[in-house]
Amino acid sequence: MTLTTGVRADADRHARLRRIALATLDANWEHDHTVPSRTLYPHQWSWDSAFIAIGLAHVRPDRAWRELRTLFAAQWVDGRVPHIVFNPASRAGPYFPGPQFWDSARADGAPTRATSGIVQPPVHAPAAWLVHRRAPGEASVAALRRLYPRLVAQQRYLTGRRDAGGGGLASIVHPWESGLDNSPAWDAPLAAVPADEAVMRAYRRHDTAHADAAQRPTDLDYARYVALVESYRAGRYRDEGLLGRHPFLVECPLVNAALGVSEYALARIATVIGADPGPHRDRGARITEALVTRLWDPVTGTFRPRDVRADRLVPSRTVLGLMPLALPELPAAQVSALLAEACSPRFGLAARMDRPLPTYDRTAPDFEPLRYWRGPSWINTGWLLWQGLRTHRRADLATGLRESLLDLVDRAGCHEYFHPDTGTGLGSPAFSWTAALVLDALAQE
Ligand code: 9WN
């Protein structure tokens, strides 16, 4: 290929990707938010909306702010941002578990709109910052000003009420809170949650009507998910005394890395709106230190979730362990060990990648190339790692990863996830954060 045809091919690919990404986001827009997928996920999801806003900033900045505003309008009085905000007017089919199951109305401080009672990774402050950076102006500064106290309350909730381990990190109470629902990372702590898959006979899962059951969590996984919601709901989603009564409490490296990165983003936002950035930077540094103290495993050279109840690190090596690379003040020893882990045959990161980044160690005997978060490639975990590589100035690896992400979507479309060997599209075929993050990756060389 000559230089000119190469440049033309790149421009064609760029235009093609932009077109399908924009069409996907437009088709999934639902009056004041974007659904992750019309069929599988017909309501608003918390961390999806953050990723979606980052992409929308490039094409529809007003809608990006609207997305975040709608989500934060459903924030609870204690600061938690619910992982699902139900759309009472949804024209789509039902979702399990729906609003009746969560029963948020009976919890203190829940909003009028029905929501779930759990959270997802707090990627919203960095998202708000990026939306402003991509489309700065008076309107974006005003939007930052409105969101700032809500973002601060979200951080306070997670670092305060959710510090069940007492070491300065937030615990998740459900695998759904990690966003990587059936990751092998949760197998060990979930094994302690009593559940019988027969309980699922009392419910109707709708996900398997829209996606192949072999690509989704199993019924036993769902029995445990249901049991954990029941346990948390029984205490009306209060967080006091969780250690004594809730069977799943885990410090997740992704959730806590996002918590730390959020403080640095809040410092930048504070500077723009005339607030004090200093306390945010200090908190960012403290969270980074706590991550290293509590979740770093020097033996394997990666971060691992800590099972707070059992007080030990979980055994599996998943993509979650690489996520703290996004922390700007991560010590050099951890940065180089994480790069080695990412570039090992387990994850295959390279300046020219021959296969996409998996979500789980591809050399593990229980690696499953089709099943959801147990192997397949997802655009958001790739995008988060890409941010980390850029933060630590590894342009060579960042370029390789970006190419691989764009290539996946160019070949298969805006799928929810992808086969980690062949790149075949899996799950929903029109998934919003895939589209949004492609728009962001396209805009950054
Ligand atoms: C449960 C919406 C969400 C994502 C999660 C993804 C999946 C839900 C489900 O879909 O989870 O929250 O029903 O499987 O795992 O990361 O936010 O896209």
Short mmCIF file of C-alpha atoms and ligand atoms in Angstrom, two decimals:
data_model
loop_
_atom_site.label_atom_id
_atom_site.label_comp_id
_atom_site.label_asym_id
_atom_site.label_seq_id
_atom_site.Cartn_x
_atom_site.Cartn_y
_atom_site.Cartn_z
CA MET A 1 0.00 0.00 0.00
CA THR A 2 1.39 3.46 -0.90
CA LEU A 3 1.37 6.29 1.58
CA THR A 4 -1.57 8.04 -0.11
CA THR A 5 -3.74 4.93 -0.33
CA GLY A 6 -2.90 4.19 3.32
CA VAL A 7 -4.02 7.65 4.36
CA ARG A 8 -7.20 7.30 2.28
CA ALA A 9 -7.96 3.89 3.78
CA ASP A 10 -7.56 5.38 7.25
CA ALA A 11 -9.86 8.30 6.43
CA ASP A 12 -12.45 5.87 5.03
CA ARG A 13 -12.29 3.73 8.13
CA HIS A 14 -12.59 6.82 10.29
CA ALA A 15 -15.70 8.02 8.43
CA ARG A 16 -17.26 4.54 8.49
CA LEU A 17 -16.72 4.11 12.21
CA ARG A 18 -18.01 7.57 13.01
CA ARG A 19 -21.15 6.89 10.98
CA ILE A 20 -22.03 3.61 12.68
CA ALA A 21 -21.14 4.94 16.14
CA LEU A 22 -23.35 7.99 15.73
CA ALA A 23 -26.22 5.93 14.30
CA THR A 24 -26.00 3.54 17.28
CA LEU A 25 -26.08 6.36 19.83
CA ASP A 26 -28.93 8.15 18.08
CA ALA A 27 -30.97 4.96 17.87
CA ASN A 28 -30.46 4.31 21.60
CA TRP A 29 -31.37 7.85 22.72
CA GLU A 30 -34.52 7.85 24.85
CA HIS A 31 -35.77 11.42 25.53
CA ASP A 32 -33.38 12.22 28.45
CA HIS A 33 -30.85 9.39 28.51
CA THR A 34 -29.32 6.70 26.31
CA VAL A 35 -30.19 3.04 26.85
CA PRO A 36 -27.16 0.73 26.73
CA SER A 37 -29.11 -1.57 24.39
CA ARG A 38 -32.75 -1.39 23.26
CA THR A 39 -33.30 -5.10 23.87
CA LEU A 40 -31.05 -6.23 26.71
CA TYR A 41 -30.83 -3.08 28.85
CA PRO A 42 -33.85 -0.82 28.25
CA HIS A 43 -33.25 1.65 31.14
CA GLN A 44 -30.44 4.00 32.19
CA TRP A 45 -27.25 2.48 33.64
CA SER A 46 -24.79 4.46 35.73
CA TRP A 47 -21.32 3.77 34.34
CA ASP A 48 -22.71 3.31 30.83
CA SER A 49 -23.97 6.89 30.97
CA ALA A 50 -20.51 8.16 31.92
CA PHE A 51 -18.89 6.39 28.94
CA ILE A 52 -21.75 7.47 26.67
CA ALA A 53 -21.32 11.11 27.72
CA ILE A 54 -17.62 10.98 26.82
CA GLY A 55 -18.53 9.89 23.29
CA LEU A 56 -21.49 12.25 22.93
CA ALA A 57 -19.22 15.18 23.81
CA HIS A 58 -17.65 14.81 20.35
CA VAL A 59 -20.93 14.90 18.45
CA ARG A 60 -23.81 16.04 20.67
CA PRO A 61 -22.39 17.93 23.69
CA ASP A 62 -25.81 19.08 24.93
CA ARG A 63 -26.95 15.52 25.05
CA ALA A 64 -23.78 14.53 26.93
CA TRP A 65 -24.64 16.91 29.76
CA ARG A 66 -28.29 15.85 29.66
CA GLU A 67 -27.22 12.23 30.08
CA LEU A 68 -25.25 13.04 33.23
CA ARG A 69 -27.93 15.38 34.56
CA THR A 70 -30.63 12.73 34.25
CA LEU A 71 -28.49 10.16 36.04
CA PHE A 72 -27.58 12.49 38.89
CA ALA A 73 -31.20 13.58 39.30
CA ALA A 74 -31.71 10.05 40.66
CA GLN A 75 -28.86 10.31 43.20
CA TRP A 76 -29.87 9.21 46.68
CA VAL A 77 -29.69 11.55 49.70
CA ASP A 78 -26.66 9.64 51.02
CA GLY A 79 -24.78 10.37 47.77
CA ARG A 80 -25.05 6.97 46.10
CA VAL A 81 -25.65 7.03 42.37
CA PRO A 82 -27.84 4.03 41.57
CA HIS A 83 -26.63 1.55 38.99
CA ILE A 84 -30.01 1.51 37.20
CA VAL A 85 -32.48 4.37 36.87
CA PHE A 86 -35.71 2.81 35.64
CA ASN A 87 -37.62 4.49 32.87
CA PRO A 88 -41.31 4.25 33.78
CA ALA A 89 -42.22 5.03 30.16
CA SER A 90 -39.98 2.35 28.66
CA ARG A 91 -41.51 0.98 25.48
CA ALA A 92 -39.10 -1.92 25.49
CA GLY A 93 -39.75 -5.35 26.99
CA PRO A 94 -39.21 -6.12 30.68
CA TYR A 95 -35.84 -6.31 32.43
CA PHE A 96 -34.98 -8.64 35.30
CA PRO A 97 -34.60 -7.66 38.07
CA GLY A 98 -37.00 -4.77 37.56
CA PRO A 99 -38.22 -1.94 39.81
CA GLN A 100 -40.59 -4.12 41.88
CA PHE A 101 -37.75 -6.42 42.81
CA TRP A 102 -35.46 -3.57 43.91
CA ASP A 103 -38.27 -1.77 45.73
CA SER A 104 -36.24 1.41 46.22
CA ALA A 105 -39.34 3.31 47.41
CA ARG A 106 -39.03 1.62 50.83
CA ALA A 107 -35.47 2.84 51.39
CA ASP A 108 -34.67 6.10 53.20
CA GLY A 109 -33.38 8.86 50.95
CA ALA A 110 -34.20 7.18 47.63
CA PRO A 111 -35.47 9.45 44.85
CA THR A 112 -39.05 9.42 43.57
CA ARG A 113 -37.98 7.70 40.37
CA ALA A 114 -37.55 3.93 40.86
CA THR A 115 -33.90 2.86 40.89
CA SER A 116 -31.76 -0.08 41.93
CA GLY A 117 -30.09 0.18 45.36
CA ILE A 118 -26.50 -0.56 44.38
CA VAL A 119 -23.82 1.44 42.54
CA GLN A 120 -21.33 0.99 39.70
CA PRO A 121 -17.71 2.16 39.26
CA PRO A 122 -17.52 5.94 39.84
CA VAL A 123 -16.22 6.98 36.42
CA HIS A 124 -18.45 10.05 36.29
CA ALA A 125 -16.09 12.80 37.51
CA PRO A 126 -13.47 11.91 34.86
CA ALA A 127 -16.32 11.71 32.34
CA ALA A 128 -17.61 15.17 33.27
CA TRP A 129 -14.07 16.54 32.99
CA LEU A 130 -13.59 14.95 29.55
CA VAL A 131 -16.96 16.22 28.29
CA HIS A 132 -15.89 19.74 29.29
CA ARG A 133 -12.44 19.32 27.69
CA ARG A 134 -13.88 18.00 24.43
CA ALA A 135 -16.45 20.81 24.15
CA PRO A 136 -15.43 23.68 26.45
CA GLY A 137 -17.46 26.86 26.81
CA GLU A 138 -19.77 28.76 29.15
CA ALA A 139 -22.37 26.00 29.05
CA SER A 140 -19.85 23.33 30.04
CA VAL A 141 -18.52 25.41 32.93
CA ALA A 142 -22.09 25.94 34.16
CA ALA A 143 -22.73 22.20 33.85
CA LEU A 144 -19.56 21.42 35.84
CA ARG A 145 -20.64 23.87 38.52
CA ARG A 146 -24.00 22.09 38.88
CA LEU A 147 -22.52 18.62 38.91
CA TYR A 148 -19.57 19.26 41.21
CA PRO A 149 -21.39 18.98 44.59
CA ARG A 150 -23.13 15.82 43.39
CA LEU A 151 -19.85 14.25 42.30
CA VAL A 152 -18.33 15.15 45.66
CA ALA A 153 -21.29 13.54 47.46
CA GLN A 154 -20.83 10.38 45.37
CA GLN A 155 -17.17 10.19 46.45
CA ARG A 156 -18.07 10.84 50.08
CA TYR A 157 -20.61 8.01 50.03
CA LEU A 158 -18.10 5.52 48.64
CA THR A 159 -15.12 6.47 50.78
CA GLY A 160 -17.27 6.86 53.90
CA ARG A 161 -20.22 4.50 54.26
CA ARG A 162 -18.69 1.91 51.97
CA ASP A 163 -15.32 1.62 53.71
CA ALA A 164 -16.30 -1.70 55.31
CA GLY A 165 -12.68 -2.87 55.49
CA GLY A 166 -11.58 0.28 57.33
CA GLY A 167 -8.48 0.77 55.14
CA GLY A 168 -9.54 3.77 53.05
CA LEU A 169 -11.07 1.85 50.12
CA ALA A 170 -14.70 1.28 49.10
CA SER A 171 -16.20 -2.21 49.24
CA ILE A 172 -18.69 -3.50 46.73
CA VAL A 173 -21.69 -5.44 48.04
CA HIS A 174 -22.59 -7.14 44.75
CA PRO A 175 -20.62 -8.23 41.64
CA TRP A 176 -22.92 -5.97 39.58
CA GLU A 177 -21.28 -3.03 41.37
CA SER A 178 -17.97 -3.82 39.67
CA GLY A 179 -19.59 -3.66 36.24
CA LEU A 180 -17.79 -6.95 35.44
CA ASP A 181 -20.64 -9.09 36.74
CA ASN A 182 -19.46 -12.67 36.32
CA SER A 183 -15.71 -12.03 36.27
CA PRO A 184 -13.72 -14.98 37.67
CA ALA A 185 -12.53 -12.40 40.26
CA TRP A 186 -15.81 -12.93 42.13
CA ASP A 187 -15.83 -16.74 42.11
CA ALA A 188 -14.03 -17.17 45.44
CA PRO A 189 -16.03 -14.60 47.46
CA LEU A 190 -19.30 -15.71 45.77
CA ALA A 191 -18.69 -19.32 46.76
CA ALA A 192 -19.45 -18.22 50.33
CA VAL A 193 -22.91 -16.92 49.32
CA PRO A 194 -25.46 -19.67 49.88
CA ALA A 195 -27.67 -20.06 46.79
CA ASP A 196 -29.55 -22.72 44.90
CA GLU A 197 -30.10 -22.29 41.17
CA ALA A 198 -33.59 -23.75 41.62
CA VAL A 199 -34.70 -20.37 43.07
CA MET A 200 -34.47 -19.02 39.52
CA ARG A 201 -37.59 -21.06 38.66
CA ALA A 202 -39.54 -18.39 40.54
CA TYR A 203 -38.24 -15.66 38.24
CA ARG A 204 -38.04 -15.02 34.55
CA ARG A 205 -34.69 -13.93 33.13
CA HIS A 206 -35.14 -11.77 30.03
CA ASP A 207 -31.48 -11.48 29.05
CA THR A 208 -31.40 -14.99 27.61
CA ALA A 209 -34.31 -14.12 25.33
CA HIS A 210 -32.08 -11.52 23.62
CA ALA A 211 -28.60 -13.06 23.89
CA ASP A 212 -27.28 -16.60 23.65
CA ALA A 213 -27.31 -18.22 27.12
CA ALA A 214 -23.75 -19.47 26.48
CA GLN A 215 -22.64 -15.83 26.38
CA ARG A 216 -24.38 -14.80 29.61
CA PRO A 217 -23.96 -15.58 33.34
CA THR A 218 -25.41 -18.94 34.43
CA ASP A 219 -28.57 -19.52 36.50
CA LEU A 220 -26.40 -20.31 39.52
CA ASP A 221 -24.71 -16.91 39.09
CA TYR A 222 -28.16 -15.30 38.96
CA ALA A 223 -29.32 -17.20 42.05
CA ARG A 224 -26.39 -15.63 43.91
CA TYR A 225 -27.07 -12.18 42.43
CA VAL A 226 -30.67 -12.43 43.62
CA ALA A 227 -29.62 -13.62 47.09
CA LEU A 228 -27.25 -10.67 47.45
CA VAL A 229 -29.88 -8.12 46.44
CA GLU A 230 -32.30 -9.74 48.91
CA SER A 231 -29.74 -9.47 51.69
CA TYR A 232 -28.97 -5.79 51.01
CA ARG A 233 -32.64 -4.93 50.39
CA ALA A 234 -33.63 -6.57 53.71
CA GLY A 235 -31.59 -3.87 55.46
CA ARG A 236 -33.23 -1.26 53.20
CA TYR A 237 -29.90 -0.69 51.46
CA ARG A 238 -28.35 0.76 54.62
CA ASP A 239 -24.62 0.34 54.93
CA GLU A 240 -24.14 0.37 58.71
CA GLY A 241 -22.91 -2.96 60.08
CA LEU A 242 -22.56 -4.62 56.64
CA LEU A 243 -19.58 -6.67 57.78
CA GLY A 244 -21.72 -8.47 60.34
CA ARG A 245 -24.68 -9.25 58.06
CA HIS A 246 -23.86 -9.14 54.35
CA PRO A 247 -22.22 -12.18 52.71
CA PHE A 248 -20.26 -10.37 49.96
CA LEU A 249 -17.89 -7.45 50.61
CA VAL A 250 -14.98 -6.99 48.26
CA GLU A 251 -12.54 -4.17 47.51
CA CYS A 252 -12.35 -4.04 43.71
CA PRO A 253 -9.27 -2.55 41.99
CA LEU A 254 -11.38 -1.00 39.22
CA VAL A 255 -13.90 0.66 41.55
CA ASN A 256 -11.11 2.00 43.75
CA ALA A 257 -8.91 3.11 40.86
CA ALA A 258 -11.93 5.01 39.51
CA LEU A 259 -12.44 6.51 42.97
CA GLY A 260 -8.83 7.76 42.97
CA VAL A 261 -8.89 9.02 39.38
CA SER A 262 -12.14 10.85 40.22
CA GLU A 263 -10.36 12.91 42.89
CA TYR A 264 -7.80 14.11 40.34
CA ALA A 265 -10.63 14.94 37.93
CA LEU A 266 -12.47 16.79 40.72
CA ALA A 267 -9.28 18.79 41.40
CA ARG A 268 -9.32 19.95 37.77
CA ILE A 269 -13.03 20.70 37.87
CA ALA A 270 -12.54 22.62 41.15
CA THR A 271 -9.90 24.80 39.49
CA VAL A 272 -12.26 25.69 36.63
CA ILE A 273 -15.19 26.60 38.89
CA GLY A 274 -13.14 28.43 41.52
CA ALA A 275 -13.19 25.77 44.28
CA ASP A 276 -10.13 24.41 46.14
CA PRO A 277 -8.39 21.57 44.24
CA GLY A 278 -5.91 20.76 47.06
CA PRO A 279 -8.10 18.41 49.16
CA HIS A 280 -9.00 16.42 46.04
CA ARG A 281 -5.35 15.88 45.13
CA ASP A 282 -4.61 14.80 48.70
CA ARG A 283 -7.48 12.33 48.62
CA GLY A 284 -6.32 11.00 45.24
CA ALA A 285 -2.87 10.36 46.71
CA ARG A 286 -4.36 8.68 49.80
CA ILE A 287 -6.56 6.36 47.71
CA THR A 288 -3.55 5.44 45.54
CA GLU A 289 -1.58 4.59 48.69
CA ALA A 290 -4.45 2.52 50.10
CA LEU A 291 -4.75 0.59 46.82
CA VAL A 292 -1.06 -0.31 46.95
CA THR A 293 -1.23 -1.24 50.63
CA ARG A 294 -4.38 -3.34 50.41
CA LEU A 295 -4.67 -4.70 46.86
CA TRP A 296 -1.15 -4.99 45.47
CA ASP A 297 0.17 -8.54 45.22
CA PRO A 298 3.99 -8.42 45.01
CA VAL A 299 4.19 -12.13 44.20
CA THR A 300 2.26 -11.91 40.93
CA GLY A 301 2.96 -8.23 40.25
CA THR A 302 -0.65 -7.21 39.78
CA PHE A 303 -3.58 -5.81 41.77
CA ARG A 304 -6.20 -8.24 43.04
CA PRO A 305 -9.55 -7.68 44.69
CA ARG A 306 -9.57 -8.15 48.47
CA ASP A 307 -12.30 -10.33 49.95
CA VAL A 308 -12.96 -8.24 53.06
CA ARG A 309 -14.86 -10.97 54.93
CA ALA A 310 -12.15 -13.58 54.43
CA ASP A 311 -9.44 -10.89 54.60
CA ARG A 312 -7.51 -12.21 51.63
CA LEU A 313 -6.79 -11.37 48.01
CA VAL A 314 -8.74 -13.35 45.42
CA PRO A 315 -6.67 -15.76 43.32
CA SER A 316 -7.67 -14.97 39.68
CA ARG A 317 -5.73 -12.60 37.42
CA THR A 318 -8.28 -10.50 35.58
CA VAL A 319 -8.23 -7.24 33.63
CA LEU A 320 -9.46 -5.57 36.85
CA GLY A 321 -5.91 -5.86 38.18
CA LEU A 322 -4.57 -3.60 35.40
CA MET A 323 -7.03 -0.76 35.99
CA PRO A 324 -4.99 1.14 38.66
CA LEU A 325 -2.60 2.11 35.83
CA ALA A 326 -4.97 5.05 35.30
CA LEU A 327 -3.80 6.58 38.62
CA PRO A 328 -1.34 9.39 37.82
CA GLU A 329 0.70 8.94 41.02
CA LEU A 330 0.96 5.17 40.95
CA PRO A 331 4.55 4.36 42.06
CA ALA A 332 7.02 3.42 39.31
CA ALA A 333 7.43 -0.16 40.61
CA GLN A 334 3.70 -0.85 40.21
CA VAL A 335 3.56 0.88 36.82
CA SER A 336 6.31 -1.29 35.38
CA ALA A 337 4.93 -4.48 36.91
CA LEU A 338 1.46 -3.75 35.47
CA LEU A 339 2.94 -3.08 32.05
CA ALA A 340 4.73 -6.43 32.26
CA GLU A 341 1.48 -8.15 33.26
CA ALA A 342 -0.45 -6.44 30.43
CA CYS A 343 2.23 -7.35 27.86
CA SER A 344 2.50 -10.97 29.05
CA PRO A 345 0.74 -13.78 27.14
CA ARG A 346 -2.06 -13.43 29.71
CA PHE A 347 -3.29 -10.15 28.16
CA GLY A 348 -1.14 -9.75 25.02
CA LEU A 349 -0.81 -5.95 24.98
CA ALA A 350 1.67 -4.84 22.30
CA ALA A 351 2.51 -1.97 19.97
CA ARG A 352 1.00 -4.23 17.29
CA MET A 353 -1.58 -6.52 18.84
CA ASP A 354 -2.34 -9.78 17.13
CA ARG A 355 -5.46 -10.42 19.22
CA PRO A 356 -7.75 -8.09 21.20
CA LEU A 357 -7.32 -7.49 24.94
CA PRO A 358 -9.25 -10.14 26.92
CA THR A 359 -11.00 -9.53 30.25
CA TYR A 360 -9.39 -12.56 31.87
CA ASP A 361 -5.99 -14.25 31.78
CA ARG A 362 -6.14 -16.13 28.46
CA THR A 363 -3.71 -18.77 29.74
CA ALA A 364 -6.02 -19.71 32.66
CA PRO A 365 -7.64 -23.16 32.38
CA ASP A 366 -11.12 -21.70 33.00
CA PHE A 367 -10.79 -18.92 30.38
CA GLU A 368 -14.11 -18.82 28.46
CA PRO A 369 -13.90 -16.96 25.12
CA LEU A 370 -17.69 -16.60 24.77
CA ARG A 371 -19.00 -15.97 28.25
CA TYR A 372 -19.45 -12.30 29.09
CA TRP A 373 -16.71 -11.09 31.48
CA ARG A 374 -14.87 -14.41 31.69
CA GLY A 375 -12.69 -13.89 28.63
CA PRO A 376 -14.31 -11.80 25.85
CA SER A 377 -12.94 -8.38 24.88
CA TRP A 378 -14.91 -5.32 25.93
CA ILE A 379 -14.30 -1.83 24.59
CA ASN A 380 -14.63 -0.08 27.97
CA THR A 381 -11.92 -2.07 29.77
CA GLY A 382 -9.66 -1.55 26.73
CA TRP A 383 -10.45 2.19 26.74
CA LEU A 384 -9.69 2.42 30.49
CA LEU A 385 -6.34 0.70 30.01
CA TRP A 386 -5.67 3.01 27.05
CA GLN A 387 -6.19 5.98 29.41
CA GLY A 388 -3.66 4.46 31.82
CA LEU A 389 -1.09 3.97 29.06
CA ARG A 390 -1.48 7.59 28.03
CA THR A 391 -1.26 8.78 31.64
CA HIS A 392 2.08 6.98 31.99
CA ARG A 393 3.26 8.09 28.53
CA ARG A 394 3.43 4.73 26.83
CA ALA A 395 2.44 6.09 23.40
CA ASP A 396 3.69 2.94 21.62
CA LEU A 397 1.42 0.60 23.59
CA ALA A 398 -1.46 3.12 23.65
CA THR A 399 -1.38 3.27 19.85
CA GLY A 400 -1.37 -0.52 19.56
CA LEU A 401 -4.35 -0.85 21.88
CA ARG A 402 -6.30 1.94 20.18
CA GLU A 403 -5.74 0.32 16.78
CA SER A 404 -6.94 -3.01 18.13
CA LEU A 405 -10.12 -1.46 19.62
CA LEU A 406 -10.98 0.40 16.40
CA ASP A 407 -10.27 -2.66 14.31
CA LEU A 408 -12.64 -4.81 16.38
CA VAL A 409 -15.54 -2.43 15.84
CA ASP A 410 -14.68 -1.82 12.20
CA ARG A 411 -14.88 -5.55 11.50
CA ALA A 412 -17.81 -6.54 13.71
CA GLY A 413 -19.84 -3.40 14.45
CA CYS A 414 -20.84 -1.80 17.78
CA HIS A 415 -21.24 -5.07 19.62
CA GLU A 416 -21.40 -5.35 23.38
CA TYR A 417 -18.33 -7.64 23.54
CA PHE A 418 -16.14 -9.62 21.17
CA HIS A 419 -14.61 -13.06 20.85
CA PRO A 420 -11.05 -12.58 22.13
CA ASP A 421 -9.49 -14.75 19.39
CA THR A 422 -11.61 -14.17 16.29
CA GLY A 423 -13.06 -10.72 17.06
CA THR A 424 -16.60 -11.97 16.28
CA GLY A 425 -19.26 -9.72 17.82
CA LEU A 426 -21.10 -11.09 20.89
CA GLY A 427 -24.04 -9.98 23.07
CA SER A 428 -26.04 -6.95 21.95
CA PRO A 429 -25.23 -5.86 18.36
CA ALA A 430 -25.95 -2.15 18.99
CA PHE A 431 -24.32 -1.30 22.29
CA SER A 432 -23.99 2.33 23.33
CA TRP A 433 -20.67 2.50 25.19
CA THR A 434 -18.91 0.66 22.36
CA ALA A 435 -20.13 3.39 19.99
CA ALA A 436 -19.30 6.22 22.39
CA LEU A 437 -15.79 5.09 23.22
CA VAL A 438 -15.01 4.49 19.56
CA LEU A 439 -15.90 8.14 18.91
CA ASP A 440 -13.51 9.14 21.67
CA ALA A 441 -10.72 6.87 20.44
CA LEU A 442 -11.16 8.18 16.89
CA ALA A 443 -10.70 11.75 18.06
CA GLN A 444 -7.43 11.05 19.91
CA GLU A 445 -4.33 10.21 17.92
C1 9WN B 1 -26.51 -5.75 35.31
C2 9WN B 1 -25.62 -2.26 31.09
C3 9WN B 1 -24.93 -3.20 32.05
C4 9WN B 1 -23.44 -2.83 32.28
C5 9WN B 1 -22.70 -3.91 33.03
C6 9WN B 1 -22.92 -5.24 32.32
C7 9WN B 1 -24.41 -5.55 32.24
C8 9WN B 1 -26.34 -5.84 33.79
C9 9WN B 1 -26.93 -7.14 33.26
O1 9WN B 1 -25.07 -4.52 31.53
O2 9WN B 1 -24.93 -5.71 33.55
O3 9WN B 1 -26.13 -4.49 35.76
O4 9WN B 1 -28.16 -7.23 33.22
O5 9WN B 1 -26.17 -8.05 32.89
O6 9WN B 1 -22.22 -6.26 32.97
O7 9WN B 1 -21.33 -3.58 33.11
O8 9WN B 1 -23.36 -1.63 32.97
O9 9WN B 1 -24.88 -2.18 29.92
#
